[in-house]
PDB file of C-alpha atoms and ligand atoms in Angstrom:
ATOM      1  CA  UNK A   1       0.041 -32.792  -5.765  1.00 53.00           C
ATOM      2  CA  UNK A   2       1.515 -29.461  -6.783  1.00 53.00           C
ATOM      3  CA  UNK A   3       4.896 -28.786  -5.248  1.00 85.00           C
ATOM      4  CA  UNK A   4       5.369 -25.219  -6.449  1.00 89.00           C
ATOM      5  CA  UNK A   5       2.902 -23.222  -4.461  1.00 94.00           C
ATOM      6  CA  UNK A   6       2.368 -19.516  -4.157  1.00 95.00           C
ATOM      7  CA  UNK A   7       0.449 -17.846  -1.350  1.00 96.00           C
ATOM      8  CA  UNK A   8      -1.357 -14.603  -2.037  1.00 96.00           C
ATOM      9  CA  UNK A   9      -3.455 -12.607   0.355  1.00 96.00           C
ATOM     10  CA  UNK A  10      -3.708  -9.298   2.174  1.00 95.00           C
ATOM     11  CA  UNK A  11      -1.655  -8.574   5.294  1.00 92.00           C
ATOM     12  CA  UNK A  12      -3.420 -10.143   8.252  1.00 90.00           C
ATOM     13  CA  UNK A  13      -5.080 -12.966   6.300  1.00 93.00           C
ATOM     14  CA  UNK A  14      -2.891 -15.505   8.092  1.00 92.00           C
ATOM     15  CA  UNK A  15      -0.607 -16.254   5.174  1.00 95.00           C
ATOM     16  CA  UNK A  16       2.543 -16.638   7.230  1.00 94.00           C
ATOM     17  CA  UNK A  17       0.985 -19.064   9.711  1.00 95.00           C
ATOM     18  CA  UNK A  18      -0.715 -21.196   7.093  1.00 97.00           C
ATOM     19  CA  UNK A  19       2.257 -21.117   4.719  1.00 98.00           C
ATOM     20  CA  UNK A  20       4.538 -22.486   7.441  1.00 98.00           C
ATOM     21  CA  UNK A  21       2.085 -25.298   8.259  1.00 98.00           C
ATOM     22  CA  UNK A  22       1.515 -26.282   4.631  1.00 97.00           C
ATOM     23  CA  UNK A  23       5.226 -26.230   3.771  1.00 97.00           C
ATOM     24  CA  UNK A  24       5.970 -28.449   6.756  1.00 97.00           C
ATOM     25  CA  UNK A  25       3.212 -30.900   5.850  1.00 96.00           C
ATOM     26  CA  UNK A  26       4.452 -31.136   2.263  1.00 95.00           C
ATOM     27  CA  UNK A  27       8.167 -31.183   3.160  1.00 95.00           C
ATOM     28  CA  UNK A  28       8.995 -28.223   0.965  1.00 95.00           C
ATOM     29  CA  UNK A  29      10.836 -25.053   2.008  1.00 97.00           C
ATOM     30  CA  UNK A  30       8.759 -22.073   3.152  1.00 98.00           C
ATOM     31  CA  UNK A  31      10.240 -19.079   1.365  1.00 97.00           C
ATOM     32  CA  UNK A  32       8.920 -15.895   2.955  1.00 98.00           C
ATOM     33  CA  UNK A  33      10.336 -12.649   1.589  1.00 97.00           C
ATOM     34  CA  UNK A  34       8.911 -10.743   4.574  1.00 95.00           C
ATOM     35  CA  UNK A  35      10.786 -13.040   6.973  1.00 96.00           C
ATOM     36  CA  UNK A  36      14.024 -12.868   4.984  1.00 97.00           C
ATOM     37  CA  UNK A  37      13.859  -9.079   4.893  1.00 97.00           C
ATOM     38  CA  UNK A  38      12.971  -8.767   8.608  1.00 95.00           C
ATOM     39  CA  UNK A  39      15.882 -11.078   9.377  1.00 96.00           C
ATOM     40  CA  UNK A  40      18.245  -8.837   7.385  1.00 97.00           C
ATOM     41  CA  UNK A  41      16.938  -5.794   9.281  1.00 96.00           C
ATOM     42  CA  UNK A  42      17.381  -7.430  12.677  1.00 96.00           C
ATOM     43  CA  UNK A  43      20.923  -8.572  11.801  1.00 97.00           C
ATOM     44  CA  UNK A  44      21.761  -5.058  10.580  1.00 97.00           C
ATOM     45  CA  UNK A  45      23.200  -6.217   7.239  1.00 97.00           C
ATOM     46  CA  UNK A  46      23.687  -3.817   4.296  1.00 96.00           C
ATOM     47  CA  UNK A  47      20.469  -5.147   2.817  1.00 95.00           C
ATOM     48  CA  UNK A  48      18.686  -4.693   6.144  1.00 96.00           C
ATOM     49  CA  UNK A  49      19.781  -1.078   6.436  1.00 97.00           C
ATOM     50  CA  UNK A  50      18.692  -0.428   2.875  1.00 96.00           C
ATOM     51  CA  UNK A  51      15.158  -1.812   3.279  1.00 97.00           C
ATOM     52  CA  UNK A  52      14.305  -0.861   6.841  1.00 96.00           C
ATOM     53  CA  UNK A  53      12.702   2.535   6.137  1.00 95.00           C
ATOM     54  CA  UNK A  54      10.607   1.284   3.243  1.00 96.00           C
ATOM     55  CA  UNK A  55       9.322  -1.656   5.284  1.00 95.00           C
ATOM     56  CA  UNK A  56       8.487   0.495   8.294  1.00 92.00           C
ATOM     57  CA  UNK A  57       6.436   2.745   6.012  1.00 93.00           C
ATOM     58  CA  UNK A  58       4.518  -0.244   4.640  1.00 92.00           C
ATOM     59  CA  UNK A  59       5.783   0.226   1.091  1.00 95.00           C
ATOM     60  CA  UNK A  60       7.322  -2.377  -1.183  1.00 97.00           C
ATOM     61  CA  UNK A  61      11.048  -2.975  -1.339  1.00 97.00           C
ATOM     62  CA  UNK A  62      12.415  -2.579  -4.887  1.00 97.00           C
ATOM     63  CA  UNK A  63      11.687  -5.402  -7.294  1.00 97.00           C
ATOM     64  CA  UNK A  64      15.364  -5.874  -8.182  1.00 96.00           C
ATOM     65  CA  UNK A  65      16.351  -6.465  -4.577  1.00 96.00           C
ATOM     66  CA  UNK A  66      13.543  -8.895  -3.835  1.00 97.00           C
ATOM     67  CA  UNK A  67      13.914 -10.793  -7.107  1.00 95.00           C
ATOM     68  CA  UNK A  68      17.629 -11.252  -6.395  1.00 94.00           C
ATOM     69  CA  UNK A  69      16.927 -12.595  -2.903  1.00 96.00           C
ATOM     70  CA  UNK A  70      14.305 -15.038  -4.172  1.00 94.00           C
ATOM     71  CA  UNK A  71      16.454 -16.191  -7.116  1.00 92.00           C
ATOM     72  CA  UNK A  72      19.287 -16.946  -4.747  1.00 93.00           C
ATOM     73  CA  UNK A  73      17.026 -18.786  -2.308  1.00 95.00           C
ATOM     74  CA  UNK A  74      15.306 -20.899  -4.968  1.00 91.00           C
ATOM     75  CA  UNK A  75      18.633 -21.936  -6.459  1.00 90.00           C
ATOM     76  CA  UNK A  76      19.529 -23.776  -3.252  1.00 94.00           C
ATOM     77  CA  UNK A  77      19.342 -27.575  -3.234  1.00 93.00           C
ATOM     78  CA  UNK A  78      16.354 -27.890  -0.916  1.00 93.00           C
ATOM     79  CA  UNK A  79      14.164 -26.002  -3.394  1.00 91.00           C
ATOM     80  CA  UNK A  80      14.816 -28.416  -6.274  1.00 87.00           C
ATOM     81  CA  UNK A  81      11.734 -30.515  -5.559  1.00 86.00           C
ATOM     82  CA  UNK A  82       9.409 -27.649  -4.827  1.00 91.00           C
ATOM     83  CA  UNK A  83       8.824 -24.676  -2.607  1.00 93.00           C
ATOM     84  CA  UNK A  84       6.139 -22.513  -1.124  1.00 96.00           C
ATOM     85  CA  UNK A  85       6.474 -18.813  -1.854  1.00 96.00           C
ATOM     86  CA  UNK A  86       4.925 -16.505   0.739  1.00 97.00           C
ATOM     87  CA  UNK A  87       4.913 -12.763   0.017  1.00 96.00           C
ATOM     88  CA  UNK A  88       6.449 -13.059  -3.432  1.00 96.00           C
ATOM     89  CA  UNK A  89       5.564 -12.134  -6.113  1.00 96.00           C
ATOM     90  CA  UNK A  90       3.874  -9.028  -4.834  1.00 97.00           C
ATOM     91  CA  UNK A  91       3.225  -7.323  -8.170  1.00 97.00           C
ATOM     92  CA  UNK A  92       3.085  -8.196 -11.860  1.00 96.00           C
ATOM     93  CA  UNK A  93       6.712  -7.209 -12.519  1.00 96.00           C
ATOM     94  CA  UNK A  94       7.897  -9.676  -9.866  1.00 96.00           C
ATOM     95  CA  UNK A  95       5.627 -12.392 -11.274  1.00 93.00           C
ATOM     96  CA  UNK A  96       7.112 -11.842 -14.705  1.00 91.00           C
ATOM     97  CA  UNK A  97      10.615 -12.021 -13.272  1.00 90.00           C
ATOM     98  CA  UNK A  98       9.705 -15.329 -11.668  1.00 85.00           C
ATOM     99  CA  UNK A  99       8.444 -16.685 -14.960  1.00 74.00           C
ATOM    100  CA  UNK A 100      11.680 -15.607 -16.642  1.00 67.00           C
ATOM    101  CA  UNK A 101      13.848 -17.196 -14.022  1.00 62.00           C
ATOM    102  CA  UNK A 102      15.458 -20.601 -14.387  1.00 48.00           C
ATOM    103  CA  UNK A 103      12.850 -21.818 -11.977  1.00 49.00           C
ATOM    104  CA  UNK A 104       9.686 -23.172 -13.551  1.00 53.00           C
ATOM    105  CA  UNK A 105       6.436 -21.307 -13.438  1.00 58.00           C
ATOM    106  CA  UNK A 106       4.132 -21.564 -10.481  1.00 65.00           C
ATOM    107  CA  UNK A 107       1.896 -24.617 -10.097  1.00 82.00           C
ATOM    108  CA  UNK A 108      -0.841 -23.635  -7.683  1.00 91.00           C
ATOM    109  CA  UNK A 109      -1.797 -20.279  -6.240  1.00 95.00           C
ATOM    110  CA  UNK A 110      -3.576 -20.103  -2.895  1.00 97.00           C
ATOM    111  CA  UNK A 111      -5.449 -16.852  -2.324  1.00 97.00           C
ATOM    112  CA  UNK A 112      -6.246 -16.474   1.367  1.00 97.00           C
ATOM    113  CA  UNK A 113      -9.082 -14.038   1.908  1.00 95.00           C
ATOM    114  CA  UNK A 114     -10.603 -12.107   4.819  1.00 93.00           C
ATOM    115  CA  UNK A 115     -12.629  -8.898   4.937  1.00 91.00           C
ATOM    116  CA  UNK A 116     -10.807  -5.690   5.698  1.00 86.00           C
ATOM    117  CA  UNK A 117     -12.299  -5.088   9.176  1.00 88.00           C
ATOM    118  CA  UNK A 118     -11.100  -8.527  10.242  1.00 89.00           C
ATOM    119  CA  UNK A 119      -7.660  -7.833   8.741  1.00 90.00           C
ATOM    120  CA  UNK A 120      -7.206  -4.540  10.577  1.00 88.00           C
ATOM    121  CA  UNK A 121      -8.392  -6.098  13.869  1.00 89.00           C
ATOM    122  CA  UNK A 122      -6.016  -9.015  13.572  1.00 89.00           C
ATOM    123  CA  UNK A 123      -3.054  -6.789  12.713  1.00 90.00           C
ATOM    124  CA  UNK A 124      -3.739  -4.396  15.586  1.00 89.00           C
ATOM    125  CA  UNK A 125      -3.961  -7.366  17.938  1.00 89.00           C
ATOM    126  CA  UNK A 126      -0.661  -8.709  16.626  1.00 86.00           C
ATOM    127  CA  UNK A 127       0.836  -5.233  17.065  1.00 83.00           C
ATOM    128  CA  UNK A 128      -0.069  -5.323  20.751  1.00 85.00           C
ATOM    129  CA  UNK A 129       1.340  -8.839  21.185  1.00 88.00           C
ATOM    130  CA  UNK A 130       4.454  -8.944  19.006  1.00 83.00           C
ATOM    131  CA  UNK A 131       5.333  -5.320  18.373  1.00 78.00           C
ATOM    132  CA  UNK A 132       6.322  -5.798  14.723  1.00 80.00           C
ATOM    133  CA  UNK A 133       7.631  -2.444  13.474  1.00 81.00           C
ATOM    134  CA  UNK A 134       5.149  -2.274  10.600  1.00 83.00           C
ATOM    135  CA  UNK A 135       2.064  -3.215  12.645  1.00 83.00           C
ATOM    136  CA  UNK A 136       0.768   0.234  13.554  1.00 85.00           C
ATOM    137  CA  UNK A 137      -2.497   1.657  12.317  1.00 86.00           C
ATOM    138  CA  UNK A 138      -1.047   4.017   9.719  1.00 88.00           C
ATOM    139  CA  UNK A 139       1.303   1.428   8.241  1.00 90.00           C
ATOM    140  CA  UNK A 140      -1.406  -1.235   8.267  1.00 90.00           C
ATOM    141  CA  UNK A 141      -3.630   1.021   6.143  1.00 90.00           C
ATOM    142  CA  UNK A 142      -0.748   1.671   3.786  1.00 92.00           C
ATOM    143  CA  UNK A 143       0.021  -2.079   3.456  1.00 93.00           C
ATOM    144  CA  UNK A 144      -3.631  -2.773   2.624  1.00 93.00           C
ATOM    145  CA  UNK A 145      -3.585  -0.003  -0.010  1.00 95.00           C
ATOM    146  CA  UNK A 146      -0.393  -1.368  -1.519  1.00 96.00           C
ATOM    147  CA  UNK A 147      -1.904  -4.862  -1.538  1.00 96.00           C
ATOM    148  CA  UNK A 148      -5.015  -3.658  -3.370  1.00 96.00           C
ATOM    149  CA  UNK A 149      -3.079  -1.620  -5.904  1.00 97.00           C
ATOM    150  CA  UNK A 150      -0.080  -3.879  -6.555  1.00 97.00           C
ATOM    151  CA  UNK A 151      -0.905  -7.448  -5.582  1.00 97.00           C
ATOM    152  CA  UNK A 152      -4.601  -7.896  -6.423  1.00 97.00           C
ATOM    153  CA  UNK A 153      -3.825  -7.718 -10.193  1.00 97.00           C
ATOM    154  CA  UNK A 154      -1.944 -11.008  -9.745  1.00 96.00           C
ATOM    155  CA  UNK A 155      -5.260 -12.801  -9.231  1.00 96.00           C
ATOM    156  CA  UNK A 156      -6.068 -12.120 -12.869  1.00 96.00           C
ATOM    157  CA  UNK A 157      -2.468 -12.766 -13.920  1.00 93.00           C
ATOM    158  CA  UNK A 158      -2.579 -16.322 -12.529  1.00 92.00           C
ATOM    159  CA  UNK A 159      -6.155 -16.942 -13.676  1.00 92.00           C
ATOM    160  CA  UNK A 160      -7.310 -20.551 -13.312  1.00 91.00           C
ATOM    161  CA  UNK A 161      -4.330 -21.505 -11.135  1.00 91.00           C
ATOM    162  CA  UNK A 162      -5.853 -19.463  -8.285  1.00 95.00           C
ATOM    163  CA  UNK A 163      -7.742 -21.207  -5.468  1.00 96.00           C
ATOM    164  CA  UNK A 164      -9.702 -18.841  -3.242  1.00 97.00           C
ATOM    165  CA  UNK A 165      -9.679 -19.896   0.389  1.00 97.00           C
ATOM    166  CA  UNK A 166     -11.719 -18.355   3.191  1.00 96.00           C
ATOM    167  CA  UNK A 167      -9.201 -17.298   5.831  1.00 95.00           C
ATOM    168  CA  UNK A 168     -11.802 -16.804   8.580  1.00 94.00           C
ATOM    169  CA  UNK A 169     -12.108 -19.511  11.200  1.00 93.00           C
ATOM    170  CA  UNK A 170      -9.927 -21.755  13.354  1.00 95.00           C
ATOM    171  CA  UNK A 171      -6.331 -22.163  12.196  1.00 96.00           C
ATOM    172  CA  UNK A 172      -6.787 -25.925  11.723  1.00 98.00           C
ATOM    173  CA  UNK A 173      -9.973 -25.478   9.707  1.00 98.00           C
ATOM    174  CA  UNK A 174      -8.301 -23.006   7.357  1.00 97.00           C
ATOM    175  CA  UNK A 175      -5.362 -25.424   7.050  1.00 98.00           C
ATOM    176  CA  UNK A 176      -7.752 -28.239   6.028  1.00 98.00           C
ATOM    177  CA  UNK A 177      -9.399 -26.034   3.415  1.00 97.00           C
ATOM    178  CA  UNK A 178      -6.034 -25.250   1.859  1.00 97.00           C
ATOM    179  CA  UNK A 179      -4.885 -28.892   1.919  1.00 97.00           C
ATOM    180  CA  UNK A 180      -8.113 -29.978   0.221  1.00 96.00           C
ATOM    181  CA  UNK A 181      -7.626 -27.392  -2.520  1.00 95.00           C
ATOM    182  CA  UNK A 182      -4.010 -28.518  -3.038  1.00 93.00           C
ATOM    183  CA  UNK A 183      -4.893 -32.212  -3.179  1.00 90.00           C
ATOM    184  CA  UNK A 184      -7.522 -31.447  -5.798  1.00 86.00           C
ATOM    185  CA  UNK A 185      -5.179 -29.296  -7.914  1.00 83.00           C
TER     186      UNK A 185
HETATM  187  P1  ADP B   1       2.446  -8.681   5.351  1.00 93.13           P
HETATM  188  O1  ADP B   1       1.861  -9.583   4.302  1.00 93.13           O
HETATM  189  O2  ADP B   1       1.982  -9.025   6.740  1.00 93.13           O
HETATM  190  O3  ADP B   1       2.315  -7.211   5.045  1.00 93.13           O
HETATM  191  P2  ADP B   1       5.236  -9.600   4.848  1.00 93.13           P
HETATM  192  O4  ADP B   1       5.878 -10.225   6.011  1.00 93.13           O
HETATM  193  O5  ADP B   1       4.930 -10.479   3.676  1.00 93.13           O
HETATM  194  O6  ADP B   1       3.971  -8.881   5.435  1.00 93.13           O
HETATM  195  O7  ADP B   1       6.101  -8.359   4.313  1.00 93.13           O
HETATM  196  C1  ADP B   1       6.475  -7.300   5.148  1.00 93.13           C
HETATM  197  C2  ADP B   1       7.109  -6.164   4.324  1.00 93.13           C
HETATM  198  O8  ADP B   1       8.277  -6.672   3.636  1.00 93.13           O
HETATM  199  C3  ADP B   1       6.236  -5.577   3.208  1.00 93.13           C
HETATM  200  O9  ADP B   1       5.357  -4.590   3.682  1.00 93.13           O
HETATM  201  C4  ADP B   1       7.308  -5.026   2.255  1.00 93.13           C
HETATM  202  O10 ADP B   1       7.845  -3.812   2.711  1.00 93.13           O
HETATM  203  C5  ADP B   1       8.405  -6.081   2.344  1.00 93.13           C
HETATM  204  N1  ADP B   1       8.242  -7.140   1.317  1.00 93.13           N
HETATM  205  C6  ADP B   1       7.998  -8.467   1.558  1.00 93.13           C
HETATM  206  N2  ADP B   1       7.910  -9.149   0.399  1.00 93.13           N
HETATM  207  C7  ADP B   1       8.109  -8.244  -0.591  1.00 93.13           C
HETATM  208  C8  ADP B   1       8.120  -8.319  -2.018  1.00 93.13           C
HETATM  209  N3  ADP B   1       7.914  -9.462  -2.675  1.00 93.13           N
HETATM  210  N4  ADP B   1       8.363  -7.176  -2.716  1.00 93.13           N
HETATM  211  C9  ADP B   1       8.571  -6.006  -2.095  1.00 93.13           C
HETATM  212  N5  ADP B   1       8.563  -5.862  -0.767  1.00 93.13           N
HETATM  213  C10 ADP B   1       8.327  -6.960  -0.016  1.00 93.13           C
END
Protein backbone atom coordinates (compact mmCIF):
# COMPACT_ATOMS: atom_id res chain seq x y z
CA UNK A 1 0.00 0.00 0.00
CA UNK A 2 1.18 3.50 -0.80
CA UNK A 3 2.96 5.18 2.07
CA UNK A 4 3.38 8.63 0.55
CA UNK A 5 -0.08 10.06 0.48
CA UNK A 6 -1.33 13.50 -0.35
CA UNK A 7 -4.74 14.84 0.62
CA UNK A 8 -6.40 17.41 -1.59
CA UNK A 9 -9.78 18.98 -1.13
CA UNK A 10 -11.58 22.24 -0.47
CA UNK A 11 -11.77 23.75 3.02
CA UNK A 12 -14.57 22.03 4.89
CA UNK A 13 -14.34 18.71 3.03
CA UNK A 14 -13.11 17.01 6.19
CA UNK A 15 -9.50 16.65 5.13
CA UNK A 16 -8.01 17.29 8.54
CA UNK A 17 -10.23 14.76 10.31
CA UNK A 18 -9.79 12.04 7.73
CA UNK A 19 -6.06 12.70 7.29
CA UNK A 20 -5.48 12.22 11.02
CA UNK A 21 -7.44 8.94 11.04
CA UNK A 22 -5.71 7.53 7.95
CA UNK A 23 -2.23 8.50 9.15
CA UNK A 24 -2.89 6.82 12.49
CA UNK A 25 -4.20 3.65 10.84
CA UNK A 26 -1.16 3.45 8.57
CA UNK A 27 1.37 4.47 11.24
CA UNK A 28 2.74 7.34 9.21
CA UNK A 29 3.11 10.96 10.34
CA UNK A 30 0.26 13.37 9.57
CA UNK A 31 1.93 16.49 8.20
CA UNK A 32 -0.58 19.33 8.15
CA UNK A 33 0.76 22.71 7.04
CA UNK A 34 -2.39 24.41 8.36
CA UNK A 35 -1.80 22.91 11.82
CA UNK A 36 1.91 23.77 11.81
CA UNK A 37 1.16 27.35 10.83
CA UNK A 38 -1.68 27.73 13.37
CA UNK A 39 0.67 26.35 16.02
CA UNK A 40 3.30 28.96 15.11
CA UNK A 41 0.65 31.70 15.34
CA UNK A 42 -0.58 30.54 18.73
CA UNK A 43 2.98 30.31 20.09
CA UNK A 44 3.72 33.80 18.75
CA UNK A 45 6.95 32.78 16.99
CA UNK A 46 8.56 34.97 14.28
CA UNK A 47 7.00 32.71 11.68
CA UNK A 48 3.62 32.95 13.41
CA UNK A 49 3.72 36.74 13.43
CA UNK A 50 4.69 36.77 9.78
CA UNK A 51 1.84 34.54 8.59
CA UNK A 52 -1.00 35.53 10.89
CA UNK A 53 -2.51 38.31 8.74
CA UNK A 54 -2.39 36.30 5.53
CA UNK A 55 -4.05 33.31 7.19
CA UNK A 56 -6.77 35.41 8.78
CA UNK A 57 -7.57 36.83 5.34
CA UNK A 58 -7.84 33.33 3.86
CA UNK A 59 -4.93 33.82 1.48
CA UNK A 60 -1.96 31.53 0.96
CA UNK A 61 1.26 31.94 2.89
CA UNK A 62 4.27 32.37 0.58
CA UNK A 63 5.51 29.26 -1.18
CA UNK A 64 9.08 29.71 0.09
CA UNK A 65 7.98 29.72 3.71
CA UNK A 66 5.72 26.70 3.40
CA UNK A 67 8.17 24.69 1.30
CA UNK A 68 10.87 25.30 3.91
CA UNK A 69 8.60 24.12 6.73
CA UNK A 70 7.60 20.97 4.85
CA UNK A 71 11.18 20.19 3.78
CA UNK A 72 12.30 20.42 7.37
CA UNK A 73 9.44 18.26 8.62
CA UNK A 74 9.88 15.54 5.98
CA UNK A 75 13.60 15.30 6.70
CA UNK A 76 12.87 14.05 10.21
CA UNK A 77 13.37 10.35 10.96
CA UNK A 78 9.71 9.46 11.40
CA UNK A 79 8.98 10.47 7.80
CA UNK A 80 11.53 8.08 6.28
CA UNK A 81 8.99 5.31 5.73
CA UNK A 82 6.20 7.51 4.51
CA UNK A 83 3.97 10.40 5.40
CA UNK A 84 0.58 11.89 4.77
CA UNK A 85 0.61 15.47 3.53
CA UNK A 86 -2.50 17.49 4.38
CA UNK A 87 -2.76 21.02 2.96
CA UNK A 88 0.45 20.85 0.97
CA UNK A 89 1.06 21.27 -1.91
CA UNK A 90 -1.57 23.92 -2.40
CA UNK A 91 -0.55 25.10 -5.87
CA UNK A 92 1.54 23.90 -8.81
CA UNK A 93 4.68 25.76 -7.69
CA UNK A 94 4.61 23.93 -4.34
CA UNK A 95 4.02 20.60 -6.09
CA UNK A 96 7.04 21.23 -8.28
CA UNK A 97 9.12 22.11 -5.24
CA UNK A 98 8.07 18.83 -3.67
CA UNK A 99 9.11 16.91 -6.75
CA UNK A 100 12.49 18.66 -6.70
CA UNK A 101 13.07 17.94 -3.07
CA UNK A 102 15.18 15.06 -1.80
CA UNK A 103 11.94 13.41 -0.89
CA UNK A 104 10.48 11.13 -3.54
CA UNK A 105 7.44 12.07 -5.53
CA UNK A 106 3.97 11.46 -4.22
CA UNK A 107 2.48 7.97 -4.40
CA UNK A 108 -1.26 8.39 -4.03
CA UNK A 109 -3.43 11.49 -4.06
CA UNK A 110 -6.76 11.47 -2.25
CA UNK A 111 -9.17 14.14 -3.46
CA UNK A 112 -11.93 14.61 -0.90
CA UNK A 113 -14.97 16.24 -2.45
CA UNK A 114 -18.16 17.94 -1.25
CA UNK A 115 -20.43 20.49 -2.89
CA UNK A 116 -19.94 24.12 -2.02
CA UNK A 117 -23.19 24.60 -0.04
CA UNK A 118 -22.20 21.71 2.21
CA UNK A 119 -18.69 23.16 2.60
CA UNK A 120 -19.92 26.60 3.64
CA UNK A 121 -22.44 25.07 6.08
CA UNK A 122 -19.83 22.88 7.70
CA UNK A 123 -17.33 25.73 8.04
CA UNK A 124 -19.91 28.09 9.55
CA UNK A 125 -20.87 25.38 12.02
CA UNK A 126 -17.22 24.86 12.94
CA UNK A 127 -16.86 28.63 13.32
CA UNK A 128 -19.62 28.62 15.92
CA UNK A 129 -18.10 25.65 17.77
CA UNK A 130 -14.34 26.19 17.61
CA UNK A 131 -13.91 29.85 16.75
CA UNK A 132 -11.00 29.34 14.35
CA UNK A 133 -9.83 32.81 13.26
CA UNK A 134 -10.28 32.06 9.56
CA UNK A 135 -13.76 30.52 9.86
CA UNK A 136 -15.92 33.56 9.19
CA UNK A 137 -18.14 33.95 6.17
CA UNK A 138 -15.94 36.38 4.26
CA UNK A 139 -12.75 34.39 4.81
CA UNK A 140 -14.50 31.12 4.01
CA UNK A 141 -15.53 32.51 0.61
CA UNK A 142 -11.99 33.70 0.01
CA UNK A 143 -10.52 30.28 0.95
CA UNK A 144 -12.91 28.57 -1.48
CA UNK A 145 -11.90 31.01 -4.23
CA UNK A 146 -8.22 30.42 -3.53
CA UNK A 147 -8.83 26.66 -3.57
CA UNK A 148 -10.55 26.84 -6.96
CA UNK A 149 -7.93 29.09 -8.50
CA UNK A 150 -4.73 27.66 -6.99
CA UNK A 151 -5.32 24.10 -5.84
CA UNK A 152 -7.78 22.62 -8.35
CA UNK A 153 -5.09 22.67 -11.11
CA UNK A 154 -3.23 20.05 -9.05
CA UNK A 155 -5.89 17.49 -9.95
CA UNK A 156 -4.65 17.62 -13.53
CA UNK A 157 -1.03 17.87 -12.39
CA UNK A 158 -1.27 14.54 -10.53
CA UNK A 159 -3.43 12.90 -13.20
CA UNK A 160 -3.94 9.16 -12.71
CA UNK A 161 -2.56 9.22 -9.16
CA UNK A 162 -5.73 11.02 -8.03
CA UNK A 163 -8.53 9.08 -6.30
CA UNK A 164 -11.77 11.02 -5.99
CA UNK A 165 -13.58 10.33 -2.74
CA UNK A 166 -17.07 11.51 -1.81
CA UNK A 167 -16.67 13.42 1.45
CA UNK A 168 -20.40 13.43 2.27
CA UNK A 169 -21.62 10.98 4.86
CA UNK A 170 -20.65 9.59 8.26
CA UNK A 171 -17.01 10.05 9.25
CA UNK A 172 -16.46 6.28 9.44
CA UNK A 173 -18.01 5.69 6.03
CA UNK A 174 -15.78 8.30 4.41
CA UNK A 175 -12.80 6.74 6.21
CA UNK A 176 -13.68 3.31 4.73
CA UNK A 177 -13.96 4.77 1.24
CA UNK A 178 -10.49 6.28 1.52
CA UNK A 179 -8.95 3.09 2.96
CA UNK A 180 -10.45 1.05 0.12
CA UNK A 181 -8.98 3.43 -2.46
CA UNK A 182 -5.56 3.26 -0.77
CA UNK A 183 -5.55 -0.53 -0.54
CA UNK A 184 -6.37 -0.72 -4.24
CA UNK A 185 -3.67 1.79 -5.24
P1 LIG B 1 -8.44 24.74 5.21
O1 LIG B 1 -8.18 23.63 4.23
O2 LIG B 1 -9.53 24.41 6.19
O3 LIG B 1 -8.64 26.09 4.57
P2 LIG B 1 -5.73 24.56 6.44
O4 LIG B 1 -5.75 24.23 7.87
O5 LIG B 1 -5.18 23.53 5.50
O6 LIG B 1 -7.22 24.96 6.11
O7 LIG B 1 -4.95 25.93 6.17
C1 LIG B 1 -5.30 27.12 6.83
C2 LIG B 1 -4.52 28.31 6.23
O8 LIG B 1 -3.10 28.07 6.37
C3 LIG B 1 -4.72 28.55 4.73
O9 LIG B 1 -5.87 29.30 4.45
C4 LIG B 1 -3.41 29.28 4.37
O10 LIG B 1 -3.44 30.63 4.77
C5 LIG B 1 -2.39 28.57 5.24
N1 LIG B 1 -1.76 27.42 4.54
C6 LIG B 1 -1.86 26.10 4.90
N2 LIG B 1 -1.17 25.32 4.04
C7 LIG B 1 -0.62 26.16 3.13
C8 LIG B 1 0.20 25.97 1.97
N3 LIG B 1 0.59 24.76 1.57
N4 LIG B 1 0.58 27.07 1.27
C9 LIG B 1 0.20 28.30 1.64
N5 LIG B 1 -0.57 28.55 2.70
C10 LIG B 1 -0.98 27.50 3.44
